[in-house]
mmCIF file of C-alpha atoms in Angstrom:
data_model
loop_
_atom_site.group_PDB
_atom_site.id
_atom_site.type_symbol
_atom_site.label_atom_id
_atom_site.label_comp_id
_atom_site.label_asym_id
_atom_site.label_seq_id
_atom_site.Cartn_x
_atom_site.Cartn_y
_atom_site.Cartn_z
ATOM 1 C CA MET A 1 0.000 0.000 0.000
ATOM 2 C CA SER A 2 1.382 3.407 -0.980
ATOM 3 C CA ALA A 3 1.911 6.280 1.424
ATOM 4 C CA ALA A 4 -0.921 8.246 -0.232
ATOM 5 C CA SER A 5 -3.348 5.364 0.275
ATOM 6 C CA GLN A 6 -2.306 5.070 3.905
ATOM 7 C CA ASP A 7 -2.925 8.799 4.420
ATOM 8 C CA VAL A 8 -6.390 8.515 2.869
ATOM 9 C CA ALA A 9 -7.219 5.503 5.026
ATOM 10 C CA THR A 10 -6.005 7.324 8.144
ATOM 11 C CA ARG A 11 -8.079 10.426 7.352
ATOM 12 C CA ASN A 12 -11.154 8.283 6.669
ATOM 13 C CA GLY A 13 -10.658 6.479 9.964
ATOM 14 C CA ILE A 14 -10.338 9.744 11.862
ATOM 15 C CA PHE A 15 -13.443 11.147 10.163
ATOM 16 C CA ALA A 16 -15.472 8.001 10.897
ATOM 17 C CA ARG A 17 -14.382 7.999 14.536
ATOM 18 C CA ALA A 18 -15.200 11.693 14.910
ATOM 19 C CA LEU A 19 -18.627 11.112 13.372
ATOM 20 C CA ILE A 20 -19.321 8.218 15.738
ATOM 21 C CA TYR A 21 -18.286 10.264 18.772
ATOM 22 C CA ALA A 22 -20.410 13.194 17.606
ATOM 23 C CA VAL A 23 -23.485 10.970 17.286
ATOM 24 C CA LEU A 24 -22.834 9.365 20.677
ATOM 25 C CA ILE A 25 -22.423 12.766 22.329
ATOM 26 C CA LEU A 26 -25.660 13.951 20.718
ATOM 27 C CA PHE A 27 -27.542 10.928 22.048
ATOM 28 C CA ALA A 28 -25.949 11.353 25.481
ATOM 29 C CA VAL A 29 -27.032 15.000 25.649
ATOM 30 C CA TYR A 30 -30.547 14.074 24.528
ATOM 31 C CA TYR A 31 -30.703 11.307 27.131
ATOM 32 C CA LEU A 32 -29.294 13.394 30.005
ATOM 33 C CA LEU A 33 -31.286 16.570 29.265
ATOM 34 C CA PRO A 34 -34.327 15.572 31.394
ATOM 35 C CA LEU A 35 -32.033 14.750 34.312
ATOM 36 C CA TYR A 36 -30.303 18.112 33.897
ATOM 37 C CA VAL A 37 -33.668 19.913 33.938
ATOM 38 C CA MET A 38 -34.726 18.066 37.079
ATOM 39 C CA VAL A 39 -31.488 18.734 38.953
ATOM 40 C CA VAL A 40 -31.239 22.400 37.959
ATOM 41 C CA ASN A 41 -34.845 23.218 38.780
ATOM 42 C CA SER A 42 -34.739 21.312 42.054
ATOM 43 C CA LEU A 43 -32.098 23.811 43.200
ATOM 44 C CA LYS A 44 -34.125 26.914 42.276
ATOM 45 C CA PRO A 45 -36.660 28.853 44.351
ATOM 46 C CA LEU A 46 -40.214 28.426 43.129
ATOM 47 C CA ASP A 47 -40.487 32.076 42.006
ATOM 48 C CA GLU A 48 -37.493 31.627 39.732
ATOM 49 C CA ILE A 49 -39.056 28.551 38.081
ATOM 50 C CA ARG A 50 -42.231 30.525 37.360
ATOM 51 C CA GLN A 51 -40.216 32.984 35.327
ATOM 52 C CA GLY A 52 -39.646 30.295 32.699
ATOM 53 C CA ASN A 53 -36.376 29.241 31.068
ATOM 54 C CA MET A 54 -36.094 25.899 32.818
ATOM 55 C CA LEU A 55 -32.735 25.207 31.132
ATOM 56 C CA ALA A 56 -31.010 28.148 32.831
ATOM 57 C CA LEU A 57 -28.802 27.654 35.863
ATOM 58 C CA PRO A 58 -30.224 28.916 39.174
ATOM 59 C CA GLN A 59 -29.671 32.569 39.963
ATOM 60 C CA GLN A 60 -30.143 31.719 43.626
ATOM 61 C CA TRP A 61 -29.023 28.241 44.656
ATOM 62 C CA THR A 62 -31.010 26.530 47.403
ATOM 63 C CA ILE A 63 -31.432 23.029 48.847
ATOM 64 C CA ALA A 64 -34.712 23.930 50.545
ATOM 65 C CA PRO A 65 -36.765 21.944 47.966
ATOM 66 C CA TRP A 66 -34.718 18.834 48.771
ATOM 67 C CA LEU A 67 -35.230 19.248 52.505
ATOM 68 C CA SER A 68 -38.934 19.817 51.938
ATOM 69 C CA ALA A 69 -39.295 16.786 49.661
ATOM 70 C CA TRP A 70 -37.577 14.600 52.235
ATOM 71 C CA SER A 71 -39.256 15.710 55.452
ATOM 72 C CA THR A 72 -42.055 18.308 55.178
ATOM 73 C CA ALA A 73 -43.740 18.066 51.763
ATOM 74 C CA GLN A 74 -47.475 17.471 51.656
ATOM 75 C CA ILE A 75 -48.133 13.809 50.798
ATOM 76 C CA GLY A 76 -51.883 13.509 50.504
ATOM 77 C CA VAL A 77 -53.187 14.931 53.787
ATOM 78 C CA SER A 78 -49.961 14.591 55.803
ATOM 79 C CA PRO A 79 -46.903 16.908 55.623
ATOM 80 C CA THR A 80 -44.465 14.048 56.208
ATOM 81 C CA GLY A 81 -42.264 14.295 53.138
ATOM 82 C CA LEU A 82 -40.960 11.179 51.415
ATOM 83 C CA LYS A 83 -38.866 9.887 54.322
ATOM 84 C CA PRO A 84 -41.337 7.348 55.832
ATOM 85 C CA TYR A 85 -42.239 6.021 52.388
ATOM 86 C CA PHE A 86 -38.569 5.696 51.468
ATOM 87 C CA LEU A 87 -38.150 3.478 54.521
ATOM 88 C CA ASN A 88 -41.212 1.465 53.494
ATOM 89 C CA SER A 89 -39.627 0.818 50.101
ATOM 90 C CA VAL A 90 -36.370 -0.278 51.722
ATOM 91 C CA MET A 91 -38.216 -2.688 54.023
ATOM 92 C CA MET A 92 -40.070 -4.045 51.003
ATOM 93 C CA VAL A 93 -37.201 -4.267 48.515
ATOM 94 C CA VAL A 94 -34.469 -5.857 50.644
ATOM 95 C CA PRO A 95 -36.350 -9.018 51.752
ATOM 96 C CA ALA A 96 -38.132 -9.368 48.394
ATOM 97 C CA VAL A 97 -34.833 -9.261 46.491
ATOM 98 C CA ALA A 98 -33.155 -11.652 48.937
ATOM 99 C CA LEU A 99 -36.055 -14.118 48.906
ATOM 100 C CA SER A 100 -36.494 -14.191 45.127
ATOM 101 C CA THR A 101 -32.724 -14.503 44.597
ATOM 102 C CA ILE A 102 -32.339 -17.430 47.004
ATOM 103 C CA LEU A 103 -35.378 -19.268 45.635
ATOM 104 C CA GLY A 104 -34.261 -18.620 42.048
ATOM 105 C CA ALA A 105 -30.812 -20.011 42.835
ATOM 106 C CA LEU A 106 -32.339 -23.145 44.372
ATOM 107 C CA ASN A 107 -34.635 -23.581 41.376
ATOM 108 C CA GLY A 108 -31.742 -23.216 38.955
ATOM 109 C CA TYR A 109 -29.708 -25.703 40.998
ATOM 110 C CA VAL A 110 -32.483 -28.315 40.975
ATOM 111 C CA LEU A 111 -33.365 -27.843 37.303
ATOM 112 C CA THR A 112 -29.756 -28.346 36.151
ATOM 113 C CA LYS A 113 -28.048 -30.651 38.683
ATOM 114 C CA TRP A 114 -30.953 -32.697 40.061
ATOM 115 C CA ARG A 115 -32.810 -33.406 36.855
ATOM 116 C CA PHE A 116 -36.136 -35.233 37.061
ATOM 117 C CA LYS A 117 -38.800 -36.334 34.630
ATOM 118 C CA GLY A 118 -40.685 -33.301 33.343
ATOM 119 C CA ASP A 119 -38.128 -30.789 34.572
ATOM 120 C CA ASN A 120 -38.200 -28.970 31.226
ATOM 121 C CA ILE A 121 -41.978 -28.645 31.496
ATOM 122 C CA VAL A 122 -41.635 -27.160 34.980
ATOM 123 C CA PHE A 123 -39.003 -24.727 33.705
ATOM 124 C CA GLY A 124 -41.224 -23.776 30.764
ATOM 125 C CA LEU A 125 -44.133 -23.043 33.089
ATOM 126 C CA MET A 126 -41.916 -20.905 35.312
ATOM 127 C CA LEU A 127 -40.559 -19.158 32.237
ATOM 128 C CA LEU A 128 -44.129 -18.387 31.234
ATOM 129 C CA ALA A 129 -44.410 -16.288 34.397
ATOM 130 C CA CYS A 130 -41.939 -13.834 32.889
ATOM 131 C CA PHE A 131 -44.460 -12.910 30.200
ATOM 132 C CA ILE A 132 -47.611 -12.589 32.302
ATOM 133 C CA PRO A 133 -48.685 -8.914 32.480
ATOM 134 C CA PHE A 134 -48.973 -7.379 35.933
ATOM 135 C CA GLN A 135 -52.639 -6.536 35.403
ATOM 136 C CA ILE A 136 -53.660 -10.186 34.981
ATOM 137 C CA VAL A 137 -52.493 -11.204 38.453
ATOM 138 C CA LEU A 138 -54.054 -8.302 40.364
ATOM 139 C CA ILE A 139 -57.366 -9.953 41.262
ATOM 140 C CA PRO A 140 -55.928 -13.414 42.163
ATOM 141 C CA SER A 141 -53.180 -11.757 44.197
ATOM 142 C CA ALA A 142 -55.666 -9.529 46.025
ATOM 143 C CA ARG A 143 -57.759 -12.586 46.832
ATOM 144 C CA ILE A 144 -54.789 -14.531 48.208
ATOM 145 C CA LEU A 145 -53.533 -11.584 50.271
ATOM 146 C CA GLY A 146 -57.020 -11.114 51.679
ATOM 147 C CA LEU A 147 -57.341 -14.787 52.665
ATOM 148 C CA THR A 148 -53.923 -14.818 54.330
ATOM 149 C CA GLY A 149 -54.469 -11.521 56.150
ATOM 150 C CA LEU A 150 -51.504 -9.871 54.408
ATOM 151 C CA ALA A 151 -53.466 -7.280 52.444
ATOM 152 C CA GLY A 152 -52.233 -3.741 52.987
ATOM 153 C CA THR A 153 -48.976 -4.829 54.637
ATOM 154 C CA ILE A 154 -45.306 -4.647 53.673
ATOM 155 C CA THR A 155 -45.103 -8.431 54.133
ATOM 156 C CA GLY A 156 -47.811 -8.847 51.494
ATOM 157 C CA LEU A 157 -45.888 -6.623 49.058
ATOM 158 C CA VAL A 158 -42.722 -8.629 49.724
ATOM 159 C CA LEU A 159 -44.584 -11.855 48.969
ATOM 160 C CA ILE A 160 -46.091 -10.504 45.730
ATOM 161 C CA HIS A 161 -42.789 -9.156 44.400
ATOM 162 C CA ALA A 162 -40.826 -12.264 45.380
ATOM 163 C CA ILE A 163 -43.284 -14.589 43.638
ATOM 164 C CA TYR A 164 -43.647 -12.449 40.521
ATOM 165 C CA GLY A 165 -39.872 -12.166 40.146
ATOM 166 C CA LEU A 166 -39.285 -15.898 40.629
ATOM 167 C CA GLY A 167 -39.612 -16.645 36.918
ATOM 168 C CA PHE A 168 -36.815 -14.222 36.045
ATOM 169 C CA THR A 169 -34.473 -15.312 38.835
ATOM 170 C CA THR A 170 -34.989 -18.972 37.962
ATOM 171 C CA LEU A 171 -34.188 -18.212 34.319
ATOM 172 C CA PHE A 172 -30.972 -16.388 35.253
ATOM 173 C CA PHE A 173 -29.660 -19.082 37.608
ATOM 174 C CA ARG A 174 -30.780 -21.989 35.460
ATOM 175 C CA ASN A 175 -28.865 -20.672 32.439
ATOM 176 C CA TYR A 176 -25.828 -19.920 34.604
ATOM 177 C CA TYR A 177 -25.730 -23.306 36.347
ATOM 178 C CA GLU A 178 -26.264 -25.114 33.052
ATOM 179 C CA ALA A 179 -22.641 -24.279 32.202
ATOM 180 C CA PHE A 180 -21.354 -25.399 35.611
ATOM 181 C CA PRO A 181 -19.545 -28.802 35.513
ATOM 182 C CA THR A 182 -21.960 -31.481 36.686
ATOM 183 C CA GLU A 183 -18.995 -33.754 37.476
ATOM 184 C CA LEU A 184 -18.166 -31.615 40.515
ATOM 185 C CA VAL A 185 -21.658 -32.142 41.859
ATOM 186 C CA ARG A 186 -21.485 -35.895 41.267
ATOM 187 C CA ALA A 187 -18.082 -36.080 42.957
ATOM 188 C CA ALA A 188 -19.458 -34.233 45.976
ATOM 189 C CA GLN A 189 -22.379 -36.676 46.122
ATOM 190 C CA ILE A 190 -19.964 -39.610 46.123
ATOM 191 C CA ASP A 191 -18.104 -37.970 49.021
ATOM 192 C CA GLY A 192 -21.356 -37.846 50.961
ATOM 193 C CA ALA A 193 -22.264 -34.176 50.565
ATOM 194 C CA SER A 194 -25.947 -33.387 51.036
ATOM 195 C CA PHE A 195 -28.206 -31.369 48.746
ATOM 196 C CA PHE A 196 -27.697 -28.113 50.637
ATOM 197 C CA GLN A 197 -23.982 -28.735 51.280
ATOM 198 C CA ILE A 198 -23.348 -28.993 47.543
ATOM 199 C CA PHE A 199 -25.372 -25.866 46.922
ATOM 200 C CA ARG A 200 -23.736 -23.839 49.685
ATOM 201 C CA ARG A 201 -20.120 -24.976 49.271
ATOM 202 C CA ILE A 202 -19.792 -25.584 45.522
ATOM 203 C CA LEU A 203 -22.345 -23.616 43.521
ATOM 204 C CA LEU A 204 -22.909 -20.484 45.612
ATOM 205 C CA PRO A 205 -19.219 -19.484 45.860
ATOM 206 C CA SER A 206 -19.036 -19.398 42.046
ATOM 207 C CA SER A 207 -22.349 -17.593 41.584
ATOM 208 C CA GLY A 208 -21.161 -14.040 42.239
ATOM 209 C CA PRO A 209 -21.712 -12.673 38.699
ATOM 210 C CA ILE A 210 -25.236 -14.035 38.319
ATOM 211 C CA ILE A 211 -26.176 -12.972 41.853
ATOM 212 C CA VAL A 212 -25.212 -9.400 40.926
ATOM 213 C CA VAL A 213 -27.359 -9.624 37.786
ATOM 214 C CA THR A 214 -30.329 -10.938 39.740
ATOM 215 C CA VAL A 215 -30.027 -8.400 42.541
ATOM 216 C CA ILE A 216 -29.791 -5.458 40.118
ATOM 217 C CA TRP A 217 -32.708 -6.743 38.041
ATOM 218 C CA GLN A 218 -34.974 -7.418 40.996
ATOM 219 C CA PHE A 219 -33.990 -4.276 42.895
ATOM 220 C CA THR A 220 -34.747 -2.076 39.900
ATOM 221 C CA ASN A 221 -38.086 -3.718 39.113
ATOM 222 C CA ILE A 222 -39.317 -3.771 42.700
ATOM 223 C CA TRP A 223 -38.109 -0.295 43.657
ATOM 224 C CA ASN A 224 -39.676 1.295 40.564
ATOM 225 C CA ASP A 225 -42.933 -0.646 40.747
ATOM 226 C CA PHE A 226 -46.081 1.429 41.010
ATOM 227 C CA LEU A 227 -48.941 -0.923 40.134
ATOM 228 C CA PHE A 228 -48.482 -3.463 42.926
ATOM 229 C CA GLY A 229 -47.696 -0.719 45.413
ATOM 230 C CA SER A 230 -50.834 1.241 44.604
ATOM 231 C CA SER A 231 -52.998 -1.902 44.503
ATOM 232 C CA PHE A 232 -51.868 -3.830 47.591
ATOM 233 C CA SER A 233 -50.417 -1.293 50.031
ATOM 234 C CA GLY A 234 -52.197 0.104 53.073
ATOM 235 C CA PHE A 235 -51.930 3.436 54.834
ATOM 236 C CA ASN A 236 -48.758 2.404 56.700
ATOM 237 C CA SER A 237 -47.130 0.430 53.890
ATOM 238 C CA ILE A 238 -47.206 2.857 50.942
ATOM 239 C CA PRO A 239 -43.969 2.593 48.917
ATOM 240 C CA LEU A 240 -41.989 5.538 47.628
ATOM 241 C CA THR A 241 -43.307 5.487 44.050
ATOM 242 C CA VAL A 242 -46.914 5.758 45.224
ATOM 243 C CA ALA A 243 -45.998 8.542 47.662
ATOM 244 C CA LEU A 244 -44.215 10.419 44.879
ATOM 245 C CA ASN A 245 -47.359 10.213 42.762
ATOM 246 C CA ASN A 246 -49.378 11.542 45.699
ATOM 247 C CA LEU A 247 -46.873 14.370 46.135
ATOM 248 C CA VAL A 248 -47.071 15.456 42.504
ATOM 249 C CA ASN A 249 -50.868 15.147 42.331
ATOM 250 C CA SER A 250 -51.634 16.647 45.723
ATOM 251 C CA SER A 251 -54.425 19.232 45.500
ATOM 252 C CA THR A 252 -53.440 20.881 48.784
ATOM 253 C CA GLY A 253 -51.607 24.207 48.538
ATOM 254 C CA VAL A 254 -49.386 25.462 45.728
ATOM 255 C CA LYS A 255 -47.774 23.252 43.093
ATOM 256 C CA GLU A 256 -44.150 23.301 44.203
ATOM 257 C CA TYR A 257 -42.405 22.116 41.079
ATOM 258 C CA ASN A 258 -38.940 22.389 42.579
ATOM 259 C CA VAL A 259 -40.015 20.053 45.395
ATOM 260 C CA HIS A 260 -41.504 17.670 42.847
ATOM 261 C CA PHE A 261 -38.239 17.564 40.909
ATOM 262 C CA ALA A 262 -36.267 16.951 44.100
ATOM 263 C CA GLY A 263 -38.657 14.173 45.130
ATOM 264 C CA ALA A 264 -38.350 12.470 41.757
ATOM 265 C CA ILE A 265 -34.557 12.516 42.002
ATOM 266 C CA LEU A 266 -34.672 11.149 45.552
ATOM 267 C CA ALA A 267 -36.879 8.305 44.328
ATOM 268 C CA ALA A 268 -34.501 7.512 41.467
ATOM 269 C CA LEU A 269 -31.235 7.804 43.425
ATOM 270 C CA PRO A 270 -31.088 4.226 44.810
ATOM 271 C CA THR A 271 -31.399 2.561 41.407
ATOM 272 C CA LEU A 272 -29.003 5.099 39.907
ATOM 273 C CA ILE A 273 -26.420 4.335 42.593
ATOM 274 C CA VAL A 274 -26.852 0.587 42.114
ATOM 275 C CA TYR A 275 -26.209 0.868 38.373
ATOM 276 C CA ILE A 276 -23.231 3.196 38.798
ATOM 277 C CA VAL A 277 -21.593 0.959 41.403
ATOM 278 C CA SER A 278 -22.269 -2.447 39.865
ATOM 279 C CA GLY A 279 -23.508 -1.840 36.315
ATOM 280 C CA ARG A 280 -20.409 -3.329 34.696
ATOM 281 C CA TYR A 281 -20.911 -6.558 36.651
ATOM 282 C CA PHE A 282 -24.450 -6.746 35.273
ATOM 283 C CA VAL A 283 -23.164 -7.175 31.707
ATOM 284 C CA ARG A 284 -20.464 -9.607 32.823
ATOM 285 C CA GLY A 285 -22.994 -11.742 34.656
ATOM 286 C CA LEU A 286 -25.349 -11.850 31.687
ATOM 287 C CA MET A 287 -22.510 -12.879 29.379
ATOM 288 C CA ALA A 288 -21.344 -15.525 31.831
ATOM 289 C CA GLY A 289 -24.784 -17.118 31.785
ATOM 290 C CA ALA A 290 -25.240 -16.783 28.036
ATOM 291 C CA VAL A 291 -22.584 -19.216 26.832
ATOM 292 C CA LYS A 292 -21.557 -22.717 27.809
ATOM 293 C CA GLY A 293 -18.023 -23.936 28.393
#
């Protein structure tokens, strides 16, 4: 290849790379613009927002809307802020994620290392749960929660989320354990290891990537859920997403848009932090469970 051809190829490569970066930057700006608007306007006084120009930086910076959204904002009829509902969501999400992850891991373990007749049918039925719309299970779930006395409680919400997420967690762990050497399990059986000893000492220590995937998936879905929270929660078990809706749609007093923006960011912060801290492990875990060998 001549020097002229190399120069042309180099210039074309530089131009193509610059074009790609320009497009990516454009998409990034478009994607981050709503977040920018929320953050900027959550730090403005209400009078400044009413002047328009929501893209402008605050002339007077203030964190009063954040403090109000957290502790004194009007949620329905009570000026409690989002704090008690944030705690409700934490008490709902943590056990629901833990329960669905553990049960999904056990299901994946049984369906791959303790095969039985009809195991593929059982897996197919559990996989079907991943495609059932939320709305279809509302009435049966309400009936079951009513019969068990769990309606309107955080425990009832934990149960609903854990069961609904079981199809996804089983799918993740089943695909991951499918690539795990069955010979190790058989060797442990020959040495006298029990069902739970094999699971705890052999499979779980190597399940870090898929556990991260499952926790991120379940945490995001449960934390952001609105339908189950609005349908099955009681006065003392309202999750954060429902409280945020009540804050924005409250008919009491003035519409404090800066407080609404701050509340929305507070509601989104946990999932944002989870993705920032462990997002790269999410992709690694999915790839680890996607191929065999």
